[in-house]
Every structure is written in structure tokens, then in C-alpha cells.
Short mmCIF file of N, CA and C in Angstrom, two decimals:
data_model
loop_
_atom_site.label_atom_id
_atom_site.label_comp_id
_atom_site.label_asym_id
_atom_site.label_seq_id
_atom_site.Cartn_x
_atom_site.Cartn_y
_atom_site.Cartn_z
N UNK S 20 -27.97 -24.74 12.99
CA UNK S 20 -26.89 -24.88 12.40
C UNK S 20 -25.83 -24.73 12.09
N UNK S 21 -25.10 -25.69 11.80
CA UNK S 21 -23.49 -26.65 11.64
C UNK S 21 -22.46 -26.14 11.80
N UNK S 22 -21.86 -25.59 12.45
CA UNK S 22 -20.50 -24.64 12.81
C UNK S 22 -19.91 -24.69 11.17
N UNK S 23 -20.03 -25.08 9.86
CA UNK S 23 -19.11 -25.56 8.86
C UNK S 23 -20.06 -24.04 8.34
N UNK S 24 -21.34 -24.56 7.97
CA UNK S 24 -23.01 -23.06 7.49
C UNK S 24 -22.55 -22.33 8.21
N UNK S 25 -21.99 -21.99 9.34
CA UNK S 25 -22.13 -20.44 10.48
C UNK S 25 -20.47 -19.74 9.66
N UNK S 26 -19.44 -20.63 10.04
CA UNK S 26 -18.29 -20.10 9.11
C UNK S 26 -18.50 -19.50 7.57
N UNK S 27 -19.58 -20.25 6.37
CA UNK S 27 -19.54 -20.01 5.40
C UNK S 27 -19.86 -18.67 6.05
N UNK S 28 -21.41 -18.66 6.52
CA UNK S 28 -22.07 -17.33 6.22
C UNK S 28 -21.05 -16.74 6.78
N UNK S 29 -19.87 -16.61 7.96
CA UNK S 29 -19.14 -15.36 8.23
C UNK S 29 -18.10 -15.07 6.88
N UNK S 30 -17.85 -16.34 5.88
CA UNK S 30 -17.16 -15.82 5.39
C UNK S 30 -17.71 -14.68 3.98
N UNK S 31 -19.18 -15.15 3.35
CA UNK S 31 -19.78 -14.68 2.69
C UNK S 31 -20.23 -12.94 3.22
N UNK S 32 -20.41 -12.77 4.50
CA UNK S 32 -20.64 -11.42 4.94
C UNK S 32 -19.37 -10.31 4.80
N UNK S 33 -17.95 -11.50 4.97
CA UNK S 33 -17.13 -10.46 4.50
C UNK S 33 -16.97 -9.95 3.90
N UNK S 34 -16.67 -8.35 3.79
CA UNK S 34 -16.39 -7.24 2.69
C UNK S 34 -14.64 -7.48 1.58
N UNK S 35 -15.13 -7.46 0.95
CA UNK S 35 -13.94 -8.00 -0.53
C UNK S 35 -13.69 -7.08 -0.65
N UNK S 36 -12.08 -6.81 -0.47
CA UNK S 36 -11.45 -5.58 -0.94
C UNK S 36 -10.12 -5.51 -2.10
N UNK S 37 -10.93 -5.14 -3.08
CA UNK S 37 -9.82 -4.73 -4.18
C UNK S 37 -8.17 -4.64 -4.48
N UNK S 38 -7.33 -4.53 -4.51
CA UNK S 38 -5.49 -4.21 -5.04
C UNK S 38 -6.01 -3.19 -4.62
N UNK S 39 -6.71 -2.36 -5.79
CA UNK S 39 -6.79 -0.76 -5.80
C UNK S 39 -8.10 0.07 -5.19
N UNK S 40 -8.40 -0.83 -4.46
CA UNK S 40 -9.60 0.18 -3.56
C UNK S 40 -7.89 0.36 -1.80
N UNK S 41 -6.94 -1.30 -2.18
CA UNK S 41 -5.92 -0.85 -0.49
C UNK S 41 -5.25 -0.12 -1.09
N UNK S 42 -4.72 0.36 -2.42
CA UNK S 42 -3.93 1.44 -3.13
C UNK S 42 -4.40 2.68 -2.50
N UNK S 43 -5.62 2.79 -2.61
CA UNK S 43 -6.69 3.83 -2.94
C UNK S 43 -6.45 4.79 -0.93
N UNK S 44 -5.86 5.67 -0.46
CA UNK S 44 -6.69 5.70 0.62
C UNK S 44 -6.60 7.12 0.55
N UNK S 45 -6.54 7.90 2.23
CA UNK S 45 -7.75 9.20 2.03
C UNK S 45 -5.81 10.01 3.04
N UNK S 46 -5.89 11.24 2.34
CA UNK S 46 -4.97 11.68 2.93
C UNK S 46 -5.13 13.25 3.45
N UNK S 47 -4.78 13.21 4.68
CA UNK S 47 -5.26 14.66 5.20
C UNK S 47 -4.12 16.19 4.79
N UNK S 48 -4.63 17.42 3.72
CA UNK S 48 -4.22 18.12 3.64
C UNK S 48 -4.34 19.18 4.64
N UNK S 49 -3.40 19.97 4.36
CA UNK S 49 -2.87 21.12 5.83
C UNK S 49 -4.24 21.80 6.34
N UNK S 50 -5.53 21.95 5.66
CA UNK S 50 -6.53 22.38 6.13
C UNK S 50 -7.59 21.32 6.61
N UNK S 51 -7.18 20.35 6.76
CA UNK S 51 -7.59 19.51 7.78
C UNK S 51 -8.40 18.41 6.80
N UNK S 52 -8.38 18.53 5.18
CA UNK S 52 -9.50 18.23 4.44
C UNK S 52 -9.31 16.84 4.03
N UNK S 53 -9.61 16.44 3.58
CA UNK S 53 -9.13 14.62 3.45
C UNK S 53 -9.71 14.96 1.93
N UNK S 54 -8.52 14.36 1.08
CA UNK S 54 -8.25 13.43 -0.58
C UNK S 54 -7.87 12.59 -0.75
N UNK S 55 -8.68 12.35 -1.96
CA UNK S 55 -7.97 10.62 -2.20
C UNK S 55 -6.87 10.33 -3.05
N UNK S 56 -5.98 9.70 -2.77
CA UNK S 56 -4.94 9.72 -3.70
C UNK S 56 -4.96 8.60 -4.32
N UNK S 57 -4.76 8.40 -5.69
CA UNK S 57 -5.58 7.04 -6.88
C UNK S 57 -3.99 7.05 -7.09
N UNK S 58 -3.38 5.79 -7.15
CA UNK S 58 -2.73 5.81 -7.36
C UNK S 58 -2.66 4.73 -8.52
N UNK S 59 -1.16 4.22 -9.42
CA UNK S 59 -1.27 3.65 -10.40
C UNK S 59 -0.46 2.09 -10.67
N UNK S 60 -0.33 1.36 -10.71
CA UNK S 60 0.34 0.24 -10.38
C UNK S 60 1.70 -0.01 -11.38
N UNK S 61 2.42 0.07 -11.26
CA UNK S 61 3.44 0.03 -12.18
C UNK S 61 4.76 -1.38 -12.30
N UNK S 62 5.19 -1.56 -13.39
CA UNK S 62 6.28 -2.47 -13.61
C UNK S 62 7.74 -2.55 -13.94
N UNK S 63 8.57 -3.07 -13.06
CA UNK S 63 9.91 -2.19 -13.66
C UNK S 63 10.32 -2.69 -13.03
N UNK S 64 12.39 -3.24 -13.33
CA UNK S 64 13.04 -4.10 -13.13
C UNK S 64 13.91 -3.39 -12.45
N UNK S 65 14.46 -3.74 -10.98
CA UNK S 65 15.25 -3.32 -10.22
C UNK S 65 16.83 -4.45 -10.00
N UNK S 66 17.45 -3.73 -9.33
CA UNK S 66 18.35 -4.60 -8.64
C UNK S 66 18.59 -5.32 -7.60
N UNK S 67 18.82 -6.63 -7.10
CA UNK S 67 18.17 -6.82 -6.10
C UNK S 67 18.71 -6.59 -4.90
N UNK S 68 20.14 -5.85 -5.11
CA UNK S 68 20.42 -5.46 -3.57
C UNK S 68 20.03 -4.40 -3.50
N UNK S 69 19.42 -3.72 -4.39
CA UNK S 69 18.19 -2.60 -4.26
C UNK S 69 16.93 -2.69 -3.77
N UNK S 70 15.96 -4.07 -4.00
CA UNK S 70 15.15 -4.85 -3.34
C UNK S 70 15.49 -5.36 -2.48
N UNK S 71 16.39 -5.68 -2.20
CA UNK S 71 16.27 -6.73 -0.70
C UNK S 71 16.73 -5.21 0.72
N UNK S 72 17.64 -4.15 0.18
CA UNK S 72 17.71 -2.86 1.09
C UNK S 72 16.22 -2.52 1.37
N UNK S 73 15.67 -2.25 0.12
CA UNK S 73 14.03 -1.30 0.44
C UNK S 73 13.17 -2.85 1.20
N UNK S 74 13.53 -3.82 0.93
CA UNK S 74 12.93 -4.40 2.31
C UNK S 74 12.55 -4.76 3.29
N UNK S 75 14.24 -4.62 3.52
CA UNK S 75 14.45 -4.44 5.42
C UNK S 75 14.28 -2.77 6.26
N UNK S 76 14.31 -1.78 4.49
CA UNK S 76 14.19 -0.76 5.52
C UNK S 76 12.48 -0.60 5.90
N UNK S 77 11.88 -1.04 4.80
CA UNK S 77 10.31 -1.40 5.33
C UNK S 77 9.96 -2.04 6.44
N UNK S 78 10.14 -3.39 6.54
CA UNK S 78 10.10 -4.01 8.22
C UNK S 78 11.09 -3.06 9.46
N UNK S 79 11.91 -2.43 8.66
CA UNK S 79 12.83 -1.23 9.66
C UNK S 79 11.68 -0.26 10.39
N UNK S 80 11.36 0.26 9.65
CA UNK S 80 10.40 1.87 9.10
C UNK S 80 9.18 1.35 9.68
N UNK S 81 8.32 0.21 9.94
CA UNK S 81 6.95 0.09 9.11
C UNK S 81 6.49 0.44 8.26
N UNK S 82 7.15 1.05 7.58
CA UNK S 82 6.20 1.35 6.06
C UNK S 82 6.07 0.11 5.18
N UNK S 83 5.53 0.41 4.02
CA UNK S 83 4.80 -0.48 2.28
C UNK S 83 5.71 -0.06 2.17
N UNK S 84 6.85 -0.96 1.22
CA UNK S 84 7.49 -0.64 0.04
C UNK S 84 6.99 0.85 -0.68
N UNK S 85 5.42 0.79 -1.11
CA UNK S 85 5.27 1.65 -1.78
C UNK S 85 5.67 3.07 -1.68
N UNK S 86 5.51 3.00 -0.34
CA UNK S 86 5.27 4.27 0.39
C UNK S 86 7.12 4.81 0.16
N UNK S 87 7.59 4.16 0.74
CA UNK S 87 9.76 4.60 0.64
C UNK S 87 9.45 4.68 -0.84
N UNK S 88 9.63 4.16 -2.05
CA UNK S 88 9.68 4.45 -2.97
C UNK S 88 9.03 5.39 -3.70
N UNK S 89 7.53 6.22 -2.98
CA UNK S 89 6.69 7.27 -3.54
C UNK S 89 7.75 8.93 -2.53
N UNK S 90 8.75 8.47 -1.03
CA UNK S 90 8.45 9.28 -0.35
C UNK S 90 10.22 9.39 -1.14
N UNK S 91 11.01 8.72 -1.92
CA UNK S 91 11.83 8.89 -2.47
C UNK S 91 11.80 9.53 -3.90
N UNK S 92 10.49 9.30 -4.52
CA UNK S 92 10.61 9.63 -5.99
C UNK S 92 10.17 11.54 -5.13
N UNK S 93 9.50 11.67 -4.57
CA UNK S 93 9.82 13.39 -4.47
C UNK S 93 9.79 13.35 -4.03
N UNK S 94 11.05 12.96 -2.94
CA UNK S 94 12.64 14.23 -2.42
C UNK S 94 13.40 14.12 -3.86
N UNK S 95 13.39 13.33 -5.11
CA UNK S 95 14.18 13.15 -5.95
C UNK S 95 13.91 14.36 -7.11
N UNK S 96 12.16 14.17 -6.72
CA UNK S 96 12.33 15.57 -8.04
C UNK S 96 12.17 16.89 -7.15
N UNK S 97 12.12 16.77 -6.23
CA UNK S 97 11.90 18.59 -5.89
C UNK S 97 12.73 18.73 -5.71
N UNK S 98 14.41 18.27 -5.95
CA UNK S 98 15.38 18.34 -5.58
C UNK S 98 15.71 19.04 -7.36
N UNK S 99 15.17 18.42 -8.19
CA UNK S 99 15.21 18.77 -10.21
C UNK S 99 14.68 19.99 -10.10
#
């Protein structure tokens, strides 16, 4: 078999993961039972300076932007 065919076969065997599968993650609860967190893709406008700061914090904290937004919203809603 040629090298090209080997590469093609390897590509075909790779598991394809959809964006919604990536966004669904296991969360360990207090009693070590894992549960799935479902997420909803949303779209909204954000000031460019906030977006730049969010991207910077994402790199500094080594977290995804959506995690930072979830944490901020969770803290905000707890205060209400």
C-alpha cells in the first residue's frame, strides 16, 4: 500500500467530533457522580475592548472563553 493510501485510511479511521459534542462535558459533583452539562450555543454582540480583555484572560488563565463567561455569569447570578 502506498504512503498516501495509508494516510487516507488513517484519516478515515479518525473519530469525528461535532462542536456540540465538544461543548458537552462531564462534571464531577460533590459525591463524585459525574453528570453531563448541556450547553446552548448563543450569539451576542460584545464591545471590542471587552472581547480583547476576555481573550487575553483566556490565555493567561489557560481556560476557554466560554468557561470564563460561565464563571462570570454564575457569580453575577449568585449575587442577585
